[in-house]
Coordinates of N, CA, C and O in Angstrom, one line a residue:
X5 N -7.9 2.3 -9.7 CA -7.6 1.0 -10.3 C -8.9 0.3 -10.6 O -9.9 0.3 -9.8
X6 N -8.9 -0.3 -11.8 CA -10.3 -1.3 -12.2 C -10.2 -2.1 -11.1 O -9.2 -2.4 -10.4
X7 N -11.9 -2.5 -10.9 CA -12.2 -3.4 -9.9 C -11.8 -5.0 -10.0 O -11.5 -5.7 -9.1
X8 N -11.8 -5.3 -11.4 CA -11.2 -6.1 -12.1 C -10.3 -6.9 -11.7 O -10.4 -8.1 -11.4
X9 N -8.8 -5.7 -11.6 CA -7.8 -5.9 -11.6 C -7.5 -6.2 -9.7 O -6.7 -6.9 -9.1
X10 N -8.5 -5.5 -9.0 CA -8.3 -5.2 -7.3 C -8.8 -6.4 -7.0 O -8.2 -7.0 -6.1
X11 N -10.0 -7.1 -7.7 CA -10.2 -8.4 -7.3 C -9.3 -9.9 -7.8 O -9.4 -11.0 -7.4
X12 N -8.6 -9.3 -8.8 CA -8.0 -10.7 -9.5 C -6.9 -11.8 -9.0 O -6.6 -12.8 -9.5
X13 N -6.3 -11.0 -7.4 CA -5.5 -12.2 -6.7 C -7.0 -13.0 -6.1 O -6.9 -14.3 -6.2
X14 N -8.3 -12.3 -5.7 CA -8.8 -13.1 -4.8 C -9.8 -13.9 -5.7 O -10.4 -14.8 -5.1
X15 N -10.1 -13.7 -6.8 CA -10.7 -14.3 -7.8 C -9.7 -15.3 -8.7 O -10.2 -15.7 -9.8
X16 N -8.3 -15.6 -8.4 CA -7.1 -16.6 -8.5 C -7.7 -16.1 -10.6 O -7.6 -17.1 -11.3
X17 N -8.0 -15.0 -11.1 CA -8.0 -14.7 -12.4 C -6.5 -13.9 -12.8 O -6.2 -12.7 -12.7
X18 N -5.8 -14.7 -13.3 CA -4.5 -14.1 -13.9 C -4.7 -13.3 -15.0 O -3.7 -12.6 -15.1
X19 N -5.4 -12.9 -15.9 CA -6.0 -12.7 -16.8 C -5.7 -10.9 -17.1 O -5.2 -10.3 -18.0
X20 N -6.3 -10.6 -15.5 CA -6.7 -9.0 -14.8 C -5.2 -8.9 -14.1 O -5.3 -8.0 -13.2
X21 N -4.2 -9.3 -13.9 CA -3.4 -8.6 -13.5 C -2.5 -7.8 -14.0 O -1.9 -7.1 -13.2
X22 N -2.3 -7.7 -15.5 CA -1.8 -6.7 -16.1 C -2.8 -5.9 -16.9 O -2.8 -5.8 -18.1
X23 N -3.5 -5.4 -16.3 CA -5.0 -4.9 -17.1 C -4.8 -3.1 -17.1 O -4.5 -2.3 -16.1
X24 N -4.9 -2.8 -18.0 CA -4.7 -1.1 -18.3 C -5.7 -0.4 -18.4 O -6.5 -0.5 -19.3
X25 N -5.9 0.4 -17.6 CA -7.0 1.3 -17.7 C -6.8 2.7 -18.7 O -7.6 3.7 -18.8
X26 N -5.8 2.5 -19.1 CA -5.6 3.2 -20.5 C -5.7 4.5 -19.9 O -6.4 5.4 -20.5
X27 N -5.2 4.9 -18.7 CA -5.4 6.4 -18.2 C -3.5 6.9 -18.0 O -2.9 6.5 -17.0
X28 N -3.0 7.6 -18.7 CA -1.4 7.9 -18.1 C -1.5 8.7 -17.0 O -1.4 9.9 -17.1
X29 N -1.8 8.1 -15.7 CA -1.4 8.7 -14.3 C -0.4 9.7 -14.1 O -0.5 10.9 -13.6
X30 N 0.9 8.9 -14.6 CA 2.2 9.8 -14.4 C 1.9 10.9 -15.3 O 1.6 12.0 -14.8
X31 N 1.9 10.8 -16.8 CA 1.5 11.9 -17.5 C 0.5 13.4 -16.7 O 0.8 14.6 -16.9
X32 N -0.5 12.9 -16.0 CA -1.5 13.2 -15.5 C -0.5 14.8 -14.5 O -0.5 16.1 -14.6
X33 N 0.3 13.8 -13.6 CA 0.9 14.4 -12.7 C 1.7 15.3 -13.1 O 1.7 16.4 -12.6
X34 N 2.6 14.9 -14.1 CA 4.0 15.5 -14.5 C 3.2 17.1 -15.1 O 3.7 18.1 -14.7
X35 N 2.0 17.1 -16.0 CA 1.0 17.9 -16.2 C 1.2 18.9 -15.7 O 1.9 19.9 -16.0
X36 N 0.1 18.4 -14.4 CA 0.0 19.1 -12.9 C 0.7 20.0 -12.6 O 0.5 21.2 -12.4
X37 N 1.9 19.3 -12.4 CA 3.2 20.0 -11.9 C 4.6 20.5 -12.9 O 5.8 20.7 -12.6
X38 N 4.0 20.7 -14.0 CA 4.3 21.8 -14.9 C 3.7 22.8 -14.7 O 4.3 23.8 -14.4
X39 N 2.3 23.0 -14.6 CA 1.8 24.1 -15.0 C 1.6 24.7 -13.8 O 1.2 25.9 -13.8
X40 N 1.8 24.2 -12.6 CA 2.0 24.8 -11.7 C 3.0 26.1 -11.0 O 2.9 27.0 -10.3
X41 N 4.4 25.3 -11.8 CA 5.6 26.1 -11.5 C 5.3 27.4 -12.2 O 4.4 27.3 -13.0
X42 N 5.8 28.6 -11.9 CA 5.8 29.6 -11.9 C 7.0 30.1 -12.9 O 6.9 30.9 -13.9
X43 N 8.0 29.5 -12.6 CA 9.3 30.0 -13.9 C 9.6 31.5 -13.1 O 10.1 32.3 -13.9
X44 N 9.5 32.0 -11.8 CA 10.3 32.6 -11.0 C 11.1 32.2 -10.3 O 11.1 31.0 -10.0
X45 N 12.1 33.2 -9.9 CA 13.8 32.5 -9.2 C 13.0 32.9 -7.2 O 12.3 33.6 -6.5
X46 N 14.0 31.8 -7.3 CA 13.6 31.9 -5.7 C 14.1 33.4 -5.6 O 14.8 34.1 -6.3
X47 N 13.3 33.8 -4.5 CA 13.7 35.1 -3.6 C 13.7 34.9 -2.0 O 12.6 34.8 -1.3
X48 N 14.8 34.8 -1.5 CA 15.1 34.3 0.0 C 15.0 36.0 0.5 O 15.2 36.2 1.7
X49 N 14.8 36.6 0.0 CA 14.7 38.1 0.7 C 13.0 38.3 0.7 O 12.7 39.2 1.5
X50 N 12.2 37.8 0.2 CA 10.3 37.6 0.0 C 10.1 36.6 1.3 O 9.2 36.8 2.1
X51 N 11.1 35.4 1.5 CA 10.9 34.7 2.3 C 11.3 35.2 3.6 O 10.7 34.9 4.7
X52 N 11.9 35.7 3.6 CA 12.5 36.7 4.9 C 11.0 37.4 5.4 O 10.3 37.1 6.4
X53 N 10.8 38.3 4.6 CA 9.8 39.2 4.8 C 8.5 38.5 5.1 O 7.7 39.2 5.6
X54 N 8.3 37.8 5.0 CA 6.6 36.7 4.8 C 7.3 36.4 6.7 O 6.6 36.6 7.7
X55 N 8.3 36.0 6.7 CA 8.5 35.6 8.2 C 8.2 36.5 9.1 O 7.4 36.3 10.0
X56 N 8.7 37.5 9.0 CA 8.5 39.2 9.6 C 7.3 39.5 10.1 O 7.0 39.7 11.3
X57 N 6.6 39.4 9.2 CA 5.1 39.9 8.9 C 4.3 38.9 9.4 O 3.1 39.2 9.7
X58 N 4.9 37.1 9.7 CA 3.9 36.3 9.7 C 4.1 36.7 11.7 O 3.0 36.7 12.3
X59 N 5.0 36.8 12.1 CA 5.3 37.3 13.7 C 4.8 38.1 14.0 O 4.1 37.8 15.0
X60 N 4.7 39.3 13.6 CA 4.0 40.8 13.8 C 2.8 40.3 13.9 O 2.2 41.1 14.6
X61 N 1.7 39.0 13.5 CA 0.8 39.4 13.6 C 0.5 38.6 15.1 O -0.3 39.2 15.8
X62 N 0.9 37.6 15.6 CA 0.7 36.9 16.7 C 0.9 37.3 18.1 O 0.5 36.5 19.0

């Protein structure tokens, strides 16, 4: 957040409280977390086995 805007209750400046940093955050994220997903189906039988294997070693 602009410093601006973080100081403008205590600087009583109404001016800075709707102030845009012209950056889309959400855009940012929603991004993120597209290109993350993989577009594979769960496999509860992968998850089974990662369990198995995660026991065997301890």
């Amino acid at each position: 957040m602009h410093a601006k805007a973080t100081n403008a209750v205590k600087d009583n400046d109404t001016s800075a409280l709707n102030l845009s940093s012209g950056i889309n955050y959400l855009d940012l994220v929603a991004t993120r977390h597209r290109e993350s997903l993989t577009g594979a189906p769960i496999s509860f039988a992968d998850i089974q086995a990662l369990d198995n294997t995660a026991g065997a070693r301890s």
